[in-house]
C-alpha positions as MATLAB code, in Angstrom:
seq = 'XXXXXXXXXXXXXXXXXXXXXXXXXXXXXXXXXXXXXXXXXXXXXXXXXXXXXXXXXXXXXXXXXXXXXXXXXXXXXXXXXXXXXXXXXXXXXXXXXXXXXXXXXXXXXXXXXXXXXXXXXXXXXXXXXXXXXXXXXXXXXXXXXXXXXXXXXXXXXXXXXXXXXXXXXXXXXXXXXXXXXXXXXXXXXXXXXXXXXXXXXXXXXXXXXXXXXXXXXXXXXXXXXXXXXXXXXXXXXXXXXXXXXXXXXXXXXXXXXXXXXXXXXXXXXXXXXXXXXXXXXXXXXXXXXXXXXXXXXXXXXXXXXXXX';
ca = [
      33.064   24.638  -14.859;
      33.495   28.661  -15.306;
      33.825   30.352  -11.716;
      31.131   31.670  -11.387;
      29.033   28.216  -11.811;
      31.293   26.735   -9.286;
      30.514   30.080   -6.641;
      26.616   29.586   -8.030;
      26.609   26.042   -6.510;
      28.442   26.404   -3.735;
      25.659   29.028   -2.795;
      23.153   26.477   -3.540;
      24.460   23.982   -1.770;
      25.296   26.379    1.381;
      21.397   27.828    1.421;
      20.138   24.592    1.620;
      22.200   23.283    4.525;
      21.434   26.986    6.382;
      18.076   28.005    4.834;
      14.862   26.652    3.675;
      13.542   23.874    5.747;
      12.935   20.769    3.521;
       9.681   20.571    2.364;
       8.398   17.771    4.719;
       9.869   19.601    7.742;
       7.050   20.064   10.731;
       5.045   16.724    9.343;
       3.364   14.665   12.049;
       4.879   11.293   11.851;
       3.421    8.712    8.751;
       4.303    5.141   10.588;
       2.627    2.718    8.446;
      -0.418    1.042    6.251;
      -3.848    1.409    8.030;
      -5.696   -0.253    5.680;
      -6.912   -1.130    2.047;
     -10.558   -0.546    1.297;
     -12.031   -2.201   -1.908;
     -15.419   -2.341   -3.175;
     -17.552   -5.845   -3.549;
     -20.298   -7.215   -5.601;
     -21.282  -10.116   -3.399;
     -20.897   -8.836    0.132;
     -21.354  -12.707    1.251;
     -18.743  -14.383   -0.947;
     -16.635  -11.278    0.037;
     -16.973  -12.002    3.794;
     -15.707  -15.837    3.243;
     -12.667  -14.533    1.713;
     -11.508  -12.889    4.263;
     -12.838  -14.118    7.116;
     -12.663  -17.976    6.194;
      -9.986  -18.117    3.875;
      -7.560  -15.096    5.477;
      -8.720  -15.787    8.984;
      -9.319  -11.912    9.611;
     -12.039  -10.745   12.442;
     -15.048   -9.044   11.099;
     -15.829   -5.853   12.767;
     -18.181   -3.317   11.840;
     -16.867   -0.267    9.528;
     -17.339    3.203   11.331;
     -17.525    4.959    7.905;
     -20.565    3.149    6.297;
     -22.969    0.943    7.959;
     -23.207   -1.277    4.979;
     -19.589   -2.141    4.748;
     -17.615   -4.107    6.831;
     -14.021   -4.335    8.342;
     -11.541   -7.260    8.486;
      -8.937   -6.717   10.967;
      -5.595   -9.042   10.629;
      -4.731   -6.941   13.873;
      -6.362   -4.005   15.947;
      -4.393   -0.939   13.847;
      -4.882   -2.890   10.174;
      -7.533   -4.655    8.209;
      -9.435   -4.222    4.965;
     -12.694   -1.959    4.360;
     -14.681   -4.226    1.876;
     -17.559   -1.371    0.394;
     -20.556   -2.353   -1.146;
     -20.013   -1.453   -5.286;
     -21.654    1.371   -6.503;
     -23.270    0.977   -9.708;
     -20.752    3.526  -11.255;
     -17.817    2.183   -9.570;
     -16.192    1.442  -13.132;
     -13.605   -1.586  -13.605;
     -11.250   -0.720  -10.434;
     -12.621   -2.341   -7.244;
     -10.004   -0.269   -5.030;
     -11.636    2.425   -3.342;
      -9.028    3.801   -1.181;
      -5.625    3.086    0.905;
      -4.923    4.674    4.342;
      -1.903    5.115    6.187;
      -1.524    5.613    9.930;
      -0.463    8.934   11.491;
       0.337    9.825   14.828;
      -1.694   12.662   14.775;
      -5.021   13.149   12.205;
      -5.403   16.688   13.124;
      -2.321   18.398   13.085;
      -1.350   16.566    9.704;
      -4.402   17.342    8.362;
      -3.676   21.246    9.302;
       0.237   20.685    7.788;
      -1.351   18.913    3.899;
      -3.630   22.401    3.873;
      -1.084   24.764    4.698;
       1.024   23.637    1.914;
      -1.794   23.856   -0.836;
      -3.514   20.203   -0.929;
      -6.975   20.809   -1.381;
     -10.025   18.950   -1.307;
      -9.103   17.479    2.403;
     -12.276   16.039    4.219;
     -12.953   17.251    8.118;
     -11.465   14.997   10.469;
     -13.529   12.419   11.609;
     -14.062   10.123   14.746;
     -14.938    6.149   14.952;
     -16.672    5.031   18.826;
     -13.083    3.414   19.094;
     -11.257    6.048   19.162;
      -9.627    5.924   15.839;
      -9.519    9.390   13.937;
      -9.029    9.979   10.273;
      -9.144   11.997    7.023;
      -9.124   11.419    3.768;
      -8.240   13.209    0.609;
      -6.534   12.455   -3.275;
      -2.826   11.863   -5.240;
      -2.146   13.811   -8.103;
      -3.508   11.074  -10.015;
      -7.327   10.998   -8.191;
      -6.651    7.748   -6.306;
      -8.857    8.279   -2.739;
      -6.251    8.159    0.513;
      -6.924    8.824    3.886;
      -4.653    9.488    7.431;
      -5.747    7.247   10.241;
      -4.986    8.065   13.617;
      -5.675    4.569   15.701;
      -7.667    4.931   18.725;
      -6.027    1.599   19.913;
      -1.999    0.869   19.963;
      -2.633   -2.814   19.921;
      -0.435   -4.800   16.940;
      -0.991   -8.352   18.152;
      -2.226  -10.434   15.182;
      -5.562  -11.585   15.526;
      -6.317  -15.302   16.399;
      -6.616  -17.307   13.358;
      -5.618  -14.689   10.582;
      -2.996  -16.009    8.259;
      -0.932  -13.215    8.978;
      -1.128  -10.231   11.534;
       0.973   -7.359    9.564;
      -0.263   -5.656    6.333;
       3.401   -4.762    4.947;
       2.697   -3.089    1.570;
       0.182   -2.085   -0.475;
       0.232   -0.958   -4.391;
      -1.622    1.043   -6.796;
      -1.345    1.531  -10.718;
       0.860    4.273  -11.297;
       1.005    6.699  -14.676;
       2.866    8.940  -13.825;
       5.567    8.292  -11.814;
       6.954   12.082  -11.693;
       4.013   13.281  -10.688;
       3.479   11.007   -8.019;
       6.725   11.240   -6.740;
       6.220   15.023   -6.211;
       3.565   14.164   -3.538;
       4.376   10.922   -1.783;
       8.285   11.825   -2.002;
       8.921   15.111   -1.943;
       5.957   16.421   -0.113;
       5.491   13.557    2.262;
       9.046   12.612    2.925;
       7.854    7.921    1.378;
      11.415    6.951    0.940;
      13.055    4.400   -1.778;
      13.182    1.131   -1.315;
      13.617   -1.178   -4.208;
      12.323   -0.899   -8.376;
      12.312   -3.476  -10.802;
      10.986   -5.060  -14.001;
      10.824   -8.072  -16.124;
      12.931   -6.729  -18.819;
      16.352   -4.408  -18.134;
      14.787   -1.379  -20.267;
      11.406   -1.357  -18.283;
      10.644   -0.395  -14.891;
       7.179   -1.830  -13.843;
       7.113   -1.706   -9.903;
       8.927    1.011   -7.466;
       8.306    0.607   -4.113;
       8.898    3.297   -1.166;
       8.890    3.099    2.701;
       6.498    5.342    4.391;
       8.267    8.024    5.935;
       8.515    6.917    9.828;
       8.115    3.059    8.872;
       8.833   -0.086    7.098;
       6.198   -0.353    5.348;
       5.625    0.501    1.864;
       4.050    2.201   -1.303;
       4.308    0.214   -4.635;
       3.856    1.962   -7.748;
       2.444   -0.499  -10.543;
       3.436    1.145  -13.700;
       1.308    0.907  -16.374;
       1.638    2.807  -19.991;
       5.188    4.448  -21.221;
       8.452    2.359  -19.835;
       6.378   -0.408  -18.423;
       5.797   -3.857  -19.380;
       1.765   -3.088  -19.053;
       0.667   -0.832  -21.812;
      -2.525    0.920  -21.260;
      -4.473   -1.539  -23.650;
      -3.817   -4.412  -21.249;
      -5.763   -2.733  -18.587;
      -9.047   -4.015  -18.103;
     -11.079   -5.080  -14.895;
      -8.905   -8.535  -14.357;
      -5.598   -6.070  -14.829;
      -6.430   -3.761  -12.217;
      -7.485   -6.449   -9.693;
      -3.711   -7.352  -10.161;
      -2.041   -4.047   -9.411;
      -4.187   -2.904   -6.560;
      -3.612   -5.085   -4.040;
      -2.464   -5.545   -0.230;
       0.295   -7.659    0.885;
       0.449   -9.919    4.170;
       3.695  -10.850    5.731;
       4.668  -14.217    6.610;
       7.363  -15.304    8.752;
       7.801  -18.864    6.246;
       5.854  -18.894    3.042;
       5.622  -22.804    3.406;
       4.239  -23.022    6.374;
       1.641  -20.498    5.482;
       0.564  -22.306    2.117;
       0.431  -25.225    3.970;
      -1.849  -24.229    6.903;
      -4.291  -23.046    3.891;
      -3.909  -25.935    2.058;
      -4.637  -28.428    5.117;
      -7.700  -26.494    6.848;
      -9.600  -26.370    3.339;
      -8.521  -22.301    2.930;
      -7.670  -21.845   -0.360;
      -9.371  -19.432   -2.468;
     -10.630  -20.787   -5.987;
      -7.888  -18.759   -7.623;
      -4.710  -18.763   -6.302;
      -0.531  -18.603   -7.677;
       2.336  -19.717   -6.253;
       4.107  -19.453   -3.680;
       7.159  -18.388   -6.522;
       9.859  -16.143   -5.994;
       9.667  -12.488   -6.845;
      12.337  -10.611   -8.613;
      12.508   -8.777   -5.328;
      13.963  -11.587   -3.793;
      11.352  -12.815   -1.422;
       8.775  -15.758   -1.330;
       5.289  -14.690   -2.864;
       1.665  -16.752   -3.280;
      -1.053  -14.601   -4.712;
      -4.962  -15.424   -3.476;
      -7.771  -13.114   -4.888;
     -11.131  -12.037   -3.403;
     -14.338  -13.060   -5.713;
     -13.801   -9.537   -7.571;
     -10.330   -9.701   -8.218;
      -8.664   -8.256   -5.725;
      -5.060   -9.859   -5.290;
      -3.949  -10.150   -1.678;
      -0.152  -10.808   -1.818;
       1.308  -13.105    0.849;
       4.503  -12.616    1.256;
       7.676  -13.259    3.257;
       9.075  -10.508    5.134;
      12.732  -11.039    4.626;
      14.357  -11.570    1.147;
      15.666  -15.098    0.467;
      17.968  -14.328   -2.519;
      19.748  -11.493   -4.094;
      16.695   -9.206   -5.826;
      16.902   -8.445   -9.857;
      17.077   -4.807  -10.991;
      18.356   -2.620   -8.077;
      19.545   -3.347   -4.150;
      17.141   -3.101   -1.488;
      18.157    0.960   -0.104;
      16.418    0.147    3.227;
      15.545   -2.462    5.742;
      12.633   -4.913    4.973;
      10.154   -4.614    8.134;
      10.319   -6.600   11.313;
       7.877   -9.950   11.453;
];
């Protein structure tokens, strides 16, 4: 390398250690998944799902009147929506992540040029939140819990919401907003085939918890064709942790709990234990273990898995 290259990057490399702050510098902490929110065409058959068959509480939902929230603990639940007739073939409305503080984060996403942010809000528990969109138009808001309760509620099948995932096109693009702007770290990518990558998954920034991109189109296994209505009920979904995946199966199996389609339990490329139940529209809710139980395919974990 001439010189001057050399002198060029040691300049570089010298500014950034002494200069510019790093682009998520000043950010109010991001410390988990709030919630997923998905959109239903029978409210009732909805409502067994996750009530009977998950064991979540039913509360009522702060945001609309005619939806309804299923808490697997006080900070985390699912939103289920009532569909609106133009609501198209994805039944995810939006995914929110919890923030220690709404407003100030809020204040932070607008000074650095993300528009179209919604006025903070406020729930009669306390809770505050936000919401606003990716780079790729999926809905997300910033939930500040009015309650720092993380107890599992009595009867749900599991008490922690430990990932959720979205289809992903772009992964660049993405990237530039949940990774470089927001500070989501790497955690694990992989595929069926060695010249694919079809999931990449990424801790929130002040958490275990994580982001999975679902890649669909160019260097994925799931060309754009493939995605129809059943597809997309696949790649948005939530994940539940579970201590043991047996025992879990098995509690559904014995008290009559199973929903009428169901997979596994199998074990992921990832590593880790896996059953797949879906809500009357779709909707996959992962249950999975929180620890891996063999050595995962396509790249080392770069973090540690979250705490049971």
């Amino acid at each position: 390398m001439p010189m001057f290259r050399k002198l060029a990057a040691l300049g570089l490399i010298a500014a950034t250690m002494i200069g510019a702050a790093p682009p998520n510098a000043g950010r109010p902490p991001i410390t988990g998944i709030s919630h997923l929110a998905v959109y239903a065409t029978d409210m009732a058959a909805t409502d067994h799902f996750y009530r009977v068959v998950l064991g979540a509480r039913k509360g009522t939902d702060p945001e609309d009147p005619a939806g309804a929230r299923y808490y697997f603990s006080p900070r985390q639940f699912v939103e289920v929506l009532p569909a609106p007739k133009d609501h198209g073939p994805s039944m995810l409305a939006h995914v929110g992540y919890v923030t220690a503080d709404a407003a100030k984060l809020r204040s932070w996403l607008a000074a650095r040029g993300v528009r179209d942010l919604t006025p903070v809000q406020r729930g009669e528990g306390g809770d505050q939140w936000f919401g606003g969109r990716d780079p790729e138009g999926n809905q997300i808001q910033f939930v500040q819990p009015g309650s720092s309760a993380t107890a599992a509620e009595k009867g749900a099948i599991s008490g922690r919401i430990i990932h959720v995932g979205h289809a992903v096109h772009n992964r660049a693009k993405q990237d530039g907003f949940y990774r470089t702007l927001l500070g989501f770290r790497p955690y694990w990518f992989g595929a069926f085939h060695e010249d694919k990558v079809d999931w990449v998954s990424q801790q929130l920034p002040d958490g275990r918890d994580w982001l999975e991109y679902m890649m669909v189109g160019e260097g994925s296994d799931v060309t754009v064709d493939k995605v129809n209505a059943r597809q997309l009920g696949v790649l948005n979904h939530l994940s539940l942790g579970v201590v043991n995946m047996q025992a879990a199966v098995t509690t559904l199996y014995r008290e009559n709990r199973l929903s009428p389609r169901h997979d596994g339990p199998q074990m992921g490329l990832d590593g880790k234990w896996q059953a797949n139940f879906y809500d009357p529209d779709g909707t996959r809710v992962e249950l999975m273990e929180f620890k891996p139980a063999s050595t995962p395919c396509c790249s080392p974990f770069t973090a540690e898995s979250p705490d049971p």
